[in-house]
């Protein structure tokens, strides 16, 4: 009889140990759940931030492309007008030259000087436009660098998602172990009830 009582006391101690282990496992699982929820929130926030930056980049890129197109059209228009003006001036010079070889020569020389000044101004304008185009090209390169960084962040998010999947696997494993412990405790209780 005393042997049975000792056995029961030992069994009770074992059950207490199992209960403590079960409480610890339950607490660990709860903490893990909180960490997973926190990580999911951070992941969602990061995805929204990247999406916002991506939209902002494409908006700026489209605006810059529109500015380049507009500048290019203005440049073509100016060039066409310059060519037209040049052709008109050459025709006028030839006509005046044929009509008045003497005095008209001086007048046409002054006209040519005026045209040369206009040409120089146009050349300066074209140089300015060319600088703007180069500057816009540099801005586009910056945006390309930004898009490369976004791709790197996408890769880091993929790695983070993989870590989350690994943590989910660990959580499932813990839940299986808890299940096994609960069945074991239930079995011990049944055996204890039968021995009584």
XYZ file of N, CA, C and O in Angstrom:
784
model
N 0.829 -1.208 0.000
C 0.000 0.000 0.000
C 0.872 1.271 0.000
O 0.585 2.221 -0.710
N 1.897 1.258 0.844
C 2.813 2.417 0.917
C 3.531 2.595 -0.425
O 3.754 3.710 -0.894
N 3.865 1.454 -1.082
C 4.519 1.509 -2.401
C 3.629 2.185 -3.420
O 4.084 2.987 -4.241
N 2.315 1.876 -3.365
C 1.373 2.505 -4.301
C 1.276 4.006 -4.054
O 1.206 4.805 -4.982
N 1.255 4.369 -2.774
C 1.177 5.799 -2.416
C 2.425 6.533 -2.935
O 2.333 7.639 -3.497
N 3.584 5.894 -2.758
C 4.829 6.512 -3.286
C 4.773 6.660 -4.794
O 5.184 7.674 -5.357
N 4.257 5.574 -5.445
C 4.124 5.631 -6.909
C 3.204 6.757 -7.331
O 3.455 7.481 -8.302
N 2.084 6.887 -6.581
C 1.130 7.969 -6.890
C 1.775 9.337 -6.676
O 1.554 10.279 -7.452
N 2.563 9.480 -5.599
C 3.247 10.753 -5.315
C 4.240 11.085 -6.443
O 4.330 12.218 -6.898
N 4.980 10.036 -6.882
C 5.934 10.227 -7.992
C 5.198 10.633 -9.266
O 5.633 11.517 -10.017
N 4.055 9.948 -9.507
C 3.252 10.267 -10.703
C 2.747 11.696 -10.634
O 2.736 12.430 -11.630
N 2.310 12.102 -9.393
C 1.813 13.483 -9.229
C 2.921 14.499 -9.514
O 2.714 15.524 -10.163
N 4.148 14.183 -9.024
C 5.281 15.068 -9.288
C 5.566 15.163 -10.796
O 5.818 16.245 -11.327
N 5.505 14.021 -11.488
C 5.717 13.991 -12.933
C 4.659 14.826 -13.655
O 4.956 15.572 -14.597
N 3.391 14.646 -13.157
C 2.291 15.419 -13.768
C 2.512 16.917 -13.551
O 2.295 17.736 -14.455
N 2.962 17.309 -12.348
C 3.243 18.736 -12.068
C 4.331 19.269 -12.993
O 4.256 20.399 -13.491
N 5.355 18.413 -13.203
C 6.449 18.830 -14.110
C 5.913 19.038 -15.521
O 6.209 20.024 -16.200
N 5.073 18.077 -15.962
C 4.487 18.158 -17.311
C 3.602 19.394 -17.413
O 3.622 20.100 -18.428
N 2.824 19.660 -16.328
C 1.964 20.868 -16.329
C 2.806 22.130 -16.461
O 2.473 23.047 -17.214
N 3.901 22.182 -15.708
C 4.787 23.368 -15.792
C 5.356 23.518 -17.205
O 5.418 24.618 -17.758
N 5.787 22.378 -17.778
C 6.324 22.416 -19.161
C 5.251 22.872 -20.142
O 5.520 23.640 -21.071
N 4.025 22.369 -19.923
C 2.912 22.743 -20.802
C 2.609 24.240 -20.691
O 2.387 24.924 -21.700
N 2.603 24.755 -19.429
C 2.375 26.207 -19.219
C 3.460 27.030 -19.902
O 3.190 28.057 -20.526
N 4.712 26.550 -19.790
C 5.824 27.266 -20.434
C 5.681 27.257 -21.956
O 5.864 28.274 -22.626
N 5.306 26.088 -22.489
C 5.124 25.975 -23.944
C 3.992 26.868 -24.422
O 4.087 27.540 -25.452
N 2.888 26.902 -23.645
C 1.738 27.753 -24.005
C 2.141 29.226 -24.001
O 1.792 29.993 -24.901
N 2.899 29.614 -22.976
C 3.374 31.006 -22.879
C 4.284 31.343 -24.066
O 4.178 32.404 -24.666
N 5.171 30.398 -24.420
C 6.081 30.617 -25.553
C 5.313 30.771 -26.857
O 5.619 31.623 -27.686
N 4.282 29.933 -27.025
C 3.470 30.013 -28.245
C 2.743 31.353 -28.306
O 2.658 31.985 -29.370
N 2.226 31.838 -27.177
C 1.528 33.135 -27.144
C 2.485 34.263 -27.522
O 2.150 35.154 -28.312
N 3.709 34.219 -26.972
C 4.707 35.232 -27.314
C 5.060 35.175 -28.795
O 5.200 36.200 -29.459
N 5.188 33.953 -29.304
C 5.497 33.764 -30.724
C 4.395 34.332 -31.600
O 4.656 34.977 -32.610
N 3.124 34.100 -31.173
C 1.991 34.660 -31.919
C 2.056 36.176 -31.957
O 1.829 36.801 -32.997
N 2.377 36.795 -30.811
C 2.484 38.259 -30.759
C 3.594 38.762 -31.680
O 3.430 39.750 -32.393
N 4.744 38.060 -31.664
C 5.856 38.460 -32.529
C 5.492 38.341 -34.003
O 5.806 39.218 -34.801
N 4.788 37.243 -34.344
C 4.365 37.042 -35.737
C 3.405 38.141 -36.163
O 3.500 38.692 -37.260
N 2.447 38.504 -35.272
C 1.501 39.584 -35.588
C 2.234 40.901 -35.801
O 1.946 41.649 -36.737
N 3.213 41.168 -34.917
C 4.004 42.399 -35.038
C 4.781 42.420 -36.350
O 4.812 43.428 -37.061
N 5.388 41.285 -36.685
C 6.148 41.191 -37.935
C 5.252 41.373 -39.152
O 5.631 42.022 -40.132
N 4.031 40.801 -39.083
C 3.084 40.975 -40.195
C 2.718 42.448 -40.371
O 2.625 42.948 -41.482
N 2.500 43.134 -39.248
C 2.184 44.574 -39.306
C 3.318 45.366 -39.925
O 3.103 46.236 -40.769
N 4.563 45.053 -39.494
C 5.729 45.750 -40.049
C 5.866 45.475 -41.542
O 6.187 46.370 -42.328
N 5.637 44.222 -41.943
C 5.726 43.843 -43.354
C 4.708 44.613 -44.180
O 5.022 45.150 -45.238
N 3.474 44.699 -43.662
C 2.415 45.427 -44.368
C 2.778 46.901 -44.523
O 2.631 47.496 -45.585
N 3.315 47.491 -43.440
C 3.716 48.903 -43.466
C 4.844 49.129 -44.479
O 4.828 50.091 -45.240
N 5.826 48.210 -44.499
C 6.949 48.332 -45.435
C 6.480 48.228 -46.875
O 6.919 48.973 -47.744
N 5.555 47.290 -47.138
C 5.022 47.118 -48.499
C 4.299 48.382 -48.947
O 4.465 48.843 -50.080
N 3.490 48.983 -48.047
C 2.778 50.218 -48.394
C 3.756 51.352 -48.701
O 3.564 52.115 -49.647
N 4.819 51.432 -47.894
C 5.812 52.499 -48.094
C 6.520 52.341 -49.446
O 6.710 53.310 -50.184
N 6.892 51.085 -49.771
C 7.556 50.824 -51.053
C 6.624 51.142 -52.212
O 7.025 51.735 -53.216
N 5.342 50.751 -52.064
C 4.358 51.028 -53.119
C 4.209 52.527 -53.329
O 4.165 53.007 -54.471
N 4.184 53.293 -52.209
C 4.066 54.754 -52.302
C 5.282 55.351 -53.020
O 5.144 56.195 -53.907
N 6.483 54.878 -52.648
C 7.713 55.387 -53.277
C 7.743 55.037 -54.769
O 8.170 55.841 -55.596
N 7.290 53.821 -55.075
C 7.256 53.370 -56.474
C 6.332 54.266 -57.305
O 6.686 54.700 -58.392
N 5.130 54.559 -56.749
C 4.173 55.431 -57.445
C 4.750 56.833 -57.633
O 4.602 57.448 -58.694
N 5.407 57.323 -56.578
C 6.017 58.658 -56.634
C 7.107 58.699 -57.716
O 7.192 59.658 -58.493
N 7.918 57.626 -57.775
C 8.985 57.552 -58.780
C 8.406 57.596 -60.190
O 8.884 58.345 -61.046
N 7.367 56.774 -60.432
C 6.789 56.731 -61.777
C 6.119 58.055 -62.142
O 6.157 58.485 -63.300
N 5.508 58.720 -61.145
C 4.900 60.027 -61.406
C 5.969 61.027 -61.834
O 5.820 61.726 -62.845
N 7.072 61.083 -61.067
C 8.179 62.002 -61.402
C 8.807 61.655 -62.746
O 9.142 62.530 -63.542
N 8.940 60.343 -62.986
C 9.532 59.900 -64.257
C 8.669 60.336 -65.434
O 9.172 60.850 -66.437
N 7.342 60.165 -65.313
C 6.422 60.571 -66.386
C 6.465 62.080 -66.606
O 6.433 62.561 -67.749
N 6.544 62.841 -65.495
C 6.618 64.308 -65.612
C 7.900 64.717 -66.355
O 7.872 65.595 -67.227
N 9.016 64.057 -65.993
C 10.288 64.381 -66.651
C 10.270 64.002 -68.126
O 10.798 64.731 -68.976
N 9.659 62.854 -68.429
C 9.557 62.442 -69.833
C 8.710 63.441 -70.630
O 9.027 63.772 -71.773
N 7.639 63.929 -69.992
C 6.778 64.920 -70.657
C 7.555 66.208 -70.906
O 7.442 66.832 -71.974
N 8.375 66.611 -69.904
C 9.196 67.826 -70.056
C 10.217 67.655 -71.183
O 10.452 68.574 -71.975
N 10.812 66.463 -71.276
C 11.785 66.193 -72.348
C 11.101 66.265 -73.712
O 11.630 66.854 -74.656
N 9.900 65.638 -73.804
C 9.165 65.681 -75.084
C 8.842 67.117 -75.479
O 8.989 67.510 -76.634
N 8.382 67.888 -74.477
C 8.017 69.284 -74.743
C 9.236 70.081 -75.209
O 9.170 70.837 -76.178
N 10.373 69.885 -74.511
C 11.617 70.578 -74.879
C 12.078 70.175 -76.279
O 12.524 71.013 -77.067
N 11.953 68.877 -76.571
C 12.354 68.378 -77.888
C 11.502 68.998 -78.995
O 12.026 69.397 -80.042
N 10.173 69.097 -78.745
C 9.291 69.704 -79.744
C 9.638 71.177 -79.960
O 9.661 71.671 -81.093
N 9.898 71.893 -78.850
C 10.277 73.304 -78.954
C 11.585 73.461 -79.742
O 11.721 74.366 -80.564
N 12.520 72.542 -79.462
C 13.806 72.587 -80.158
C 13.610 72.370 -81.668
O 14.191 73.088 -82.493
N 12.786 71.364 -82.017
C 12.519 71.099 -83.438
C 11.846 72.291 -84.107
O 12.175 72.649 -85.246
N 10.904 72.908 -83.367
C 10.205 74.075 -83.908
C 11.186 75.229 -84.157
O 11.159 75.873 -85.221
N 12.045 75.487 -83.164
C 13.039 76.564 -83.289
C 13.998 76.282 -84.456
O 14.341 77.183 -85.221
N 14.407 75.022 -84.574
C 15.328 74.647 -85.639
C 14.681 74.829 -87.016
O 15.305 75.346 -87.950
N 13.412 74.410 -87.110
C 12.683 74.571 -88.372
C 12.560 76.048 -88.735
O 12.785 76.461 -89.884
N 12.171 76.877 -87.732
C 12.035 78.315 -87.976
C 13.377 78.936 -88.373
O 13.435 79.814 -89.240
N 14.438 78.448 -87.717
C 15.769 78.962 -88.052
C 16.141 78.619 -89.497
O 16.658 79.451 -90.241
N 15.864 77.349 -89.884
C 16.156 76.938 -91.258
C 15.335 77.741 -92.265
O 15.837 78.156 -93.309
N 14.063 77.955 -91.930
C 13.175 78.732 -92.797
C 13.681 80.173 -92.911
O 13.745 80.740 -94.005
N 14.038 80.741 -91.756
C 14.555 82.111 -91.734
C 15.845 82.215 -92.548
O 16.035 83.161 -93.322
N 16.698 81.201 -92.377
C 17.965 81.192 -93.104
C 17.722 81.138 -94.625
O 18.352 81.882 -95.385
N 16.785 80.261 -95.020
C 16.472 80.133 -96.457
C 15.904 81.437 -97.013
O 16.269 81.886 -98.112
N 15.008 82.051 -96.214
C 14.406 83.314 -96.647
C 15.469 84.408 -96.791
O 15.471 85.199 -97.747
N 16.366 84.445 -95.831
C 17.412 85.467 -95.851
C 18.359 85.279 -97.048
O 18.754 86.246 -97.688
N 18.701 84.017 -97.292
C 19.586 83.750 -98.431
C 18.941 84.194 -99.746
O 19.589 84.773 -100.618
N 17.614 83.893 -99.835
C 16.888 84.294 -101.049
C 16.880 85.815 -101.195
O 17.107 86.372 -102.285
N 16.616 86.508 -100.066
C 16.589 87.979 -100.086
C 17.949 88.545 -100.472
O 18.049 89.496 -101.253
N 18.991 87.959 -99.899
C 20.346 88.437 -100.174
C 20.658 88.321 -101.666
O 21.202 89.245 -102.282
N 20.269 87.163 -102.234
C 20.530 86.948 -103.667
C 19.744 87.931 -104.533
O 20.278 88.485 -105.509
N 18.472 88.147 -104.182
C 17.633 89.079 -104.954
C 18.165 90.503 -104.875
O 18.284 91.208 -105.888
N 18.527 90.935 -103.667
C 19.039 92.301 -103.478
C 20.379 92.464 -104.188
O 20.680 93.520 -104.732
N 21.169 91.384 -104.099
C 22.483 91.437 -104.732
C 22.366 91.630 -106.241
O 23.134 92.391 -106.844
N 21.396 90.909 -106.825
C 21.190 91.026 -108.263
C 20.634 92.411 -108.636
O 21.000 92.969 -109.670
N 19.761 92.966 -107.826
C 19.144 94.267 -108.134
C 20.114 95.426 -107.937
O 20.244 96.303 -108.776
N 20.743 95.429 -106.824
C 21.640 96.564 -106.525
C 22.985 96.008 -106.090
O 23.135 95.591 -104.953
N 23.896 96.032 -107.038
C 25.214 95.450 -106.786
C 26.073 96.368 -105.917
O 26.861 95.864 -105.116
N 25.886 97.621 -106.011
C 26.760 98.580 -105.308
C 26.338 98.837 -103.874
O 26.859 98.253 -102.929
N 25.377 99.775 -103.754
C 24.955 100.239 -102.431
C 24.287 99.121 -101.614
O 24.433 99.097 -100.382
N 23.568 98.250 -102.340
C 22.859 97.176 -101.632
C 23.814 96.216 -100.939
O 23.441 95.580 -99.954
N 25.056 96.201 -101.466
C 26.029 95.291 -100.868
C 26.281 95.651 -99.400
O 26.341 94.771 -98.528
N 26.396 96.966 -99.121
C 26.604 97.421 -97.739
C 25.392 97.106 -96.868
O 25.536 96.636 -95.726
N 24.193 97.395 -97.440
C 22.970 97.123 -96.670
C 22.836 95.631 -96.345
O 22.460 95.248 -95.233
N 23.153 94.816 -97.357
C 23.039 93.366 -97.144
C 24.072 92.859 -96.140
O 23.804 91.911 -95.391
N 25.247 93.533 -96.128
C 26.272 93.156 -95.143
C 25.754 93.412 -93.733
O 25.935 92.593 -92.820
N 25.102 94.588 -93.535
C 24.517 94.907 -92.221
C 23.407 93.906 -91.858
O 23.297 93.478 -90.708
N 22.605 93.577 -92.903
C 21.538 92.601 -92.672
C 22.124 91.244 -92.255
O 21.616 90.569 -91.341
N 23.221 90.868 -92.940
C 23.881 89.606 -92.608
C 24.437 89.626 -91.177
O 24.396 88.617 -90.469
N 24.934 90.803 -90.754
C 25.422 90.926 -89.374
C 24.283 90.715 -88.380
O 24.429 90.035 -87.356
N 23.129 91.343 -88.714
C 21.944 91.174 -87.856
C 21.534 89.706 -87.782
O 21.216 89.174 -86.711
N 21.575 89.087 -88.978
C 21.219 87.656 -89.025
C 22.188 86.812 -88.202
O 21.794 85.840 -87.553
N 23.483 87.206 -88.286
C 24.499 86.460 -87.532
C 24.238 86.583 -86.035
O 24.389 85.611 -85.273
N 23.830 87.784 -85.600
C 23.504 87.975 -84.180
C 22.304 87.111 -83.775
O 22.307 86.473 -82.712
N 21.292 87.133 -84.667
C 20.105 86.295 -84.404
C 20.507 84.823 -84.351
O 20.026 84.057 -83.500
N 21.409 84.441 -85.272
C 21.892 83.058 -85.290
C 22.642 82.712 -84.005
O 22.451 81.639 -83.422
N 23.477 83.654 -83.539
C 24.215 83.428 -82.289
C 23.271 83.296 -81.098
O 23.490 82.477 -80.201
N 22.230 84.147 -81.089
C 21.227 84.044 -80.017
C 20.529 82.681 -80.063
O 20.334 82.036 -79.027
N 20.167 82.290 -81.295
C 19.535 80.975 -81.454
C 20.488 79.862 -81.010
O 20.078 78.888 -80.374
N 21.769 80.029 -81.353
C 22.772 79.031 -80.971
C 22.871 78.933 -79.451
O 22.963 77.838 -78.882
N 22.855 80.114 -78.787
C 22.898 80.126 -77.323
C 21.659 79.449 -76.731
O 21.750 78.694 -75.752
N 20.490 79.753 -77.356
C 19.252 79.101 -76.904
C 19.336 77.587 -77.061
O 18.923 76.830 -76.169
N 19.887 77.156 -78.224
C 20.026 75.717 -78.479
C 20.982 75.091 -77.465
O 20.742 73.997 -76.957
N 22.078 75.807 -77.154
C 23.032 75.321 -76.144
C 22.345 75.186 -74.786
O 22.533 74.201 -74.062
N 21.521 76.200 -74.431
C 20.765 76.146 -73.165
C 19.822 74.959 -73.129
O 19.730 74.247 -72.126
N 19.127 74.763 -74.262
C 18.193 73.622 -74.351
C 18.962 72.313 -74.220
O 18.525 71.383 -73.539
N 20.137 72.246 -74.878
C 20.968 71.041 -74.802
C 21.391 70.758 -73.358
O 21.374 69.615 -72.906
N 21.745 71.825 -72.611
C 22.117 71.660 -71.199
C 20.936 71.135 -70.393
O 21.091 70.286 -69.508
N 19.734 71.690 -70.693
C 18.526 71.204 -69.991
C 18.290 69.726 -70.272
O 17.954 68.961 -69.366
N 18.481 69.328 -71.553
C 18.299 67.921 -71.916
C 19.305 67.053 -71.165
O 18.963 65.987 -70.648
N 20.587 67.512 -71.088
C 21.605 66.761 -70.338
C 21.245 66.653 -68.866
O 21.416 65.605 -68.247
N 20.746 67.774 -68.310
C 20.335 67.782 -66.898
C 19.194 66.798 -66.662
O 19.193 66.048 -65.693
N 18.234 66.791 -67.593
C 17.117 65.841 -67.481
C 17.616 64.404 -67.588
O 17.113 63.507 -66.908
N 18.635 64.189 -68.431
C 19.233 62.854 -68.550
C 19.842 62.412 -67.228
O 19.691 61.258 -66.819
N 20.527 63.350 -66.537
C 21.088 63.035 -65.216
C 19.993 62.684 -64.218
O 20.146 61.770 -63.401
N 18.883 63.430 -64.267
C 17.746 63.146 -63.370
C 17.190 61.749 -63.636
O 16.864 61.014 -62.711
N 17.102 61.400 -64.931
C 16.599 60.052 -65.291
C 17.533 58.988 -64.731
O 17.086 57.968 -64.214
N 18.866 59.234 -64.822
C 19.829 58.274 -64.261
C 19.629 58.110 -62.760
O 19.739 57.007 -62.226
N 19.329 59.234 -62.066
C 19.061 59.157 -60.627
C 17.838 58.283 -60.357
O 17.827 57.462 -59.441
N 16.796 58.478 -61.168
C 15.583 57.673 -60.982
C 15.852 56.199 -61.267
O 15.287 55.321 -60.609
N 16.724 55.921 -62.243
C 17.082 54.521 -62.526
C 17.791 53.924 -61.312
O 17.527 52.788 -60.921
N 18.715 54.709 -60.684
C 19.397 54.243 -59.466
C 18.392 53.957 -58.355
O 18.508 52.971 -57.630
N 17.384 54.863 -58.225
C 16.347 54.661 -57.202
C 15.597 53.368 -57.458
O 15.325 52.590 -56.543
N 15.255 53.103 -58.762
C 14.513 51.870 -59.088
C 15.346 50.640 -58.759
O 14.818 49.633 -58.322
N 16.699 50.730 -58.942
C 17.566 49.602 -58.583
C 17.509 49.350 -57.076
O 17.468 48.209 -56.633
N 17.511 50.431 -56.273
C 17.415 50.292 -54.818
C 16.090 49.663 -54.411
O 16.030 48.859 -53.481
N 15.021 50.046 -55.105
C 13.706 49.460 -54.809
C 13.739 47.958 -55.052
O 13.210 47.180 -54.276
N 14.435 47.534 -56.152
C 14.533 46.100 -56.424
C 15.285 45.390 -55.301
O 14.937 44.281 -54.914
N 16.332 46.036 -54.759
C 17.065 45.441 -53.643
C 16.152 45.269 -52.436
O 16.178 44.252 -51.747
N 15.330 46.289 -52.145
C 14.399 46.205 -51.014
C 13.375 45.106 -51.233
O 12.993 44.412 -50.289
N 12.956 44.926 -52.494
C 12.035 43.819 -52.805
C 12.675 42.488 -52.452
O 12.031 41.588 -51.912
N 14.004 42.337 -52.751
C 14.704 41.093 -52.442
C 14.749 40.871 -50.935
O 14.547 39.753 -50.456
N 15.000 41.938 -50.153
C 15.026 41.824 -48.697
C 13.660 41.422 -48.154
O 13.554 40.628 -47.221
N 12.585 41.936 -48.740
C 11.234 41.553 -48.328
C 10.975 40.078 -48.606
O 10.331 39.389 -47.810
N 11.492 39.566 -49.721
C 11.333 38.144 -50.044
C 12.015 37.292 -48.984
O 11.466 36.293 -48.511
N 13.226 37.716 -48.589
C 13.945 36.989 -47.543
C 13.183 37.046 -46.221
O 13.092 36.054 -45.492
N 12.596 38.174 -45.914
C 11.808 38.351 -44.697
C 10.583 37.445 -44.713
O 10.228 36.821 -43.704
N 9.918 37.338 -45.873
C 8.753 36.463 -46.012
C 9.167 35.005 -45.799
O 8.435 34.227 -45.176
N 10.371 34.644 -46.280
C 10.876 33.281 -46.076
C 11.068 33.014 -44.584
O 10.739 31.937 -44.083
N 11.608 34.002 -43.852
C 11.782 33.857 -42.406
C 10.437 33.665 -41.714
O 10.309 32.860 -40.781
N 9.420 34.400 -42.158
C 8.077 34.248 -41.580
C 7.548 32.829 -41.798
O 6.939 32.234 -40.902
N 7.778 32.284 -43.012
C 7.329 30.920 -43.293
C 8.030 29.930 -42.374
O 7.413 28.991 -41.868
N 9.335 30.147 -42.128
C 10.084 29.266 -41.236
C 9.510 29.331 -39.813
O 9.384 28.312 -39.132
N 9.168 30.542 -39.377
C 8.586 30.714 -38.034
C 7.224 30.036 -37.936
O 6.873 29.455 -36.904
N 6.437 30.100 -39.018
C 5.143 29.396 -39.040
C 5.343 27.894 -38.895
O 4.578 27.217 -38.199
N 6.387 27.355 -39.559
C 6.684 25.924 -39.440
C 7.024 25.569 -37.991
O 6.571 24.551 -37.460
N 7.855 26.414 -37.349
C 8.218 26.176 -35.949
C 6.990 26.224 -35.046
O 6.850 25.417 -34.117
N 6.089 27.152 -35.331
C 4.855 27.283 -34.544
C 4.013 26.009 -34.660
O 3.515 25.473 -33.663
N 3.874 25.487 -35.890
C 3.113 24.249 -36.107
C 3.756 23.081 -35.363
O 3.063 22.241 -34.779
N 5.098 23.042 -35.392
C 5.807 21.974 -34.682
C 5.533 22.040 -33.190
O 5.283 21.027 -32.541
N 5.562 23.253 -32.618
C 5.258 23.443 -31.185
C 3.835 23.002 -30.865
O 3.571 22.365 -29.842
N 2.904 23.358 -31.752
C 1.508 22.989 -31.524
C 1.338 21.469 -31.556
O 0.574 20.891 -30.765
N 2.077 20.787 -32.442
C 2.029 19.323 -32.480
C 2.573 18.728 -31.176
O 2.019 17.773 -30.632
N 3.668 19.315 -30.676
C 4.254 18.826 -29.418
C 3.288 19.028 -28.246
O 3.154 18.162 -27.372
N 2.605 20.185 -28.215
C 1.612 20.456 -27.162
C 0.489 19.436 -27.231
O 0.023 18.903 -26.212
N 0.059 19.143 -28.456
C -0.985 18.138 -28.677
C -0.565 16.787 -28.107
O -1.324 16.094 -27.428
N 0.694 16.419 -28.406
C 1.238 15.148 -27.906
C 1.267 15.153 -26.375
O 0.902 14.164 -25.722
N 1.707 16.271 -25.774
C 1.750 16.391 -24.303
C 0.355 16.269 -23.692
O 0.169 15.608 -22.672
N -0.629 16.910 -24.334
C -2.001 16.829 -23.819
C -2.514 15.385 -23.857
O -3.161 14.922 -22.918
N -2.214 14.689 -24.954
C -2.636 13.277 -25.042
C -1.949 12.450 -23.955
O -2.555 11.563 -23.344
N -0.639 12.741 -23.716
C 0.113 12.006 -22.706
C -0.460 12.248 -21.315
O -0.641 11.300 -20.526
N -0.796 13.495 -20.989
C -1.390 13.838 -19.688
C -2.728 13.141 -19.540
O -3.060 12.583 -18.481
N -3.512 13.146 -20.622
C -4.814 12.480 -20.596
C -4.660 10.988 -20.339
O -5.407 10.383 -19.555
N -3.670 10.390 -20.982
C -3.404 8.954 -20.800
C -2.999 8.663 -19.360
O -3.462 7.687 -18.745
N -2.112 9.523 -18.801
C -1.659 9.345 -17.412
C -2.836 9.457 -16.466
O -2.976 8.673 -15.507
N -3.734 10.410 -16.714
C -4.914 10.569 -15.854
C -5.820 9.343 -15.910
O -6.363 8.902 -14.897
N -5.994 8.796 -17.145
C -6.827 7.594 -17.282
C -6.216 6.433 -16.505
O -6.913 5.704 -15.805
N -4.870 6.292 -16.636
C -4.210 5.203 -15.899
C -4.335 5.417 -14.409
O -4.536 4.456 -13.642
N -4.238 6.675 -13.963
C -4.376 6.984 -12.527
C -5.767 6.650 -12.048
O -5.968 6.082 -10.972
N -6.775 6.944 -12.872
C -8.177 6.665 -12.522
C -8.391 5.145 -12.444
O -9.072 4.646 -11.538
N -7.780 4.398 -13.374
C -7.936 2.939 -13.407
C -7.274 2.312 -12.166
O -7.827 1.408 -11.539
N -6.085 2.824 -11.787
C -5.367 2.264 -10.623
C -6.112 2.525 -9.325
O -5.954 1.816 -8.358
N -6.914 3.581 -9.300
C -7.719 3.845 -8.110
C -8.796 2.792 -7.989
O -9.253 2.414 -6.974
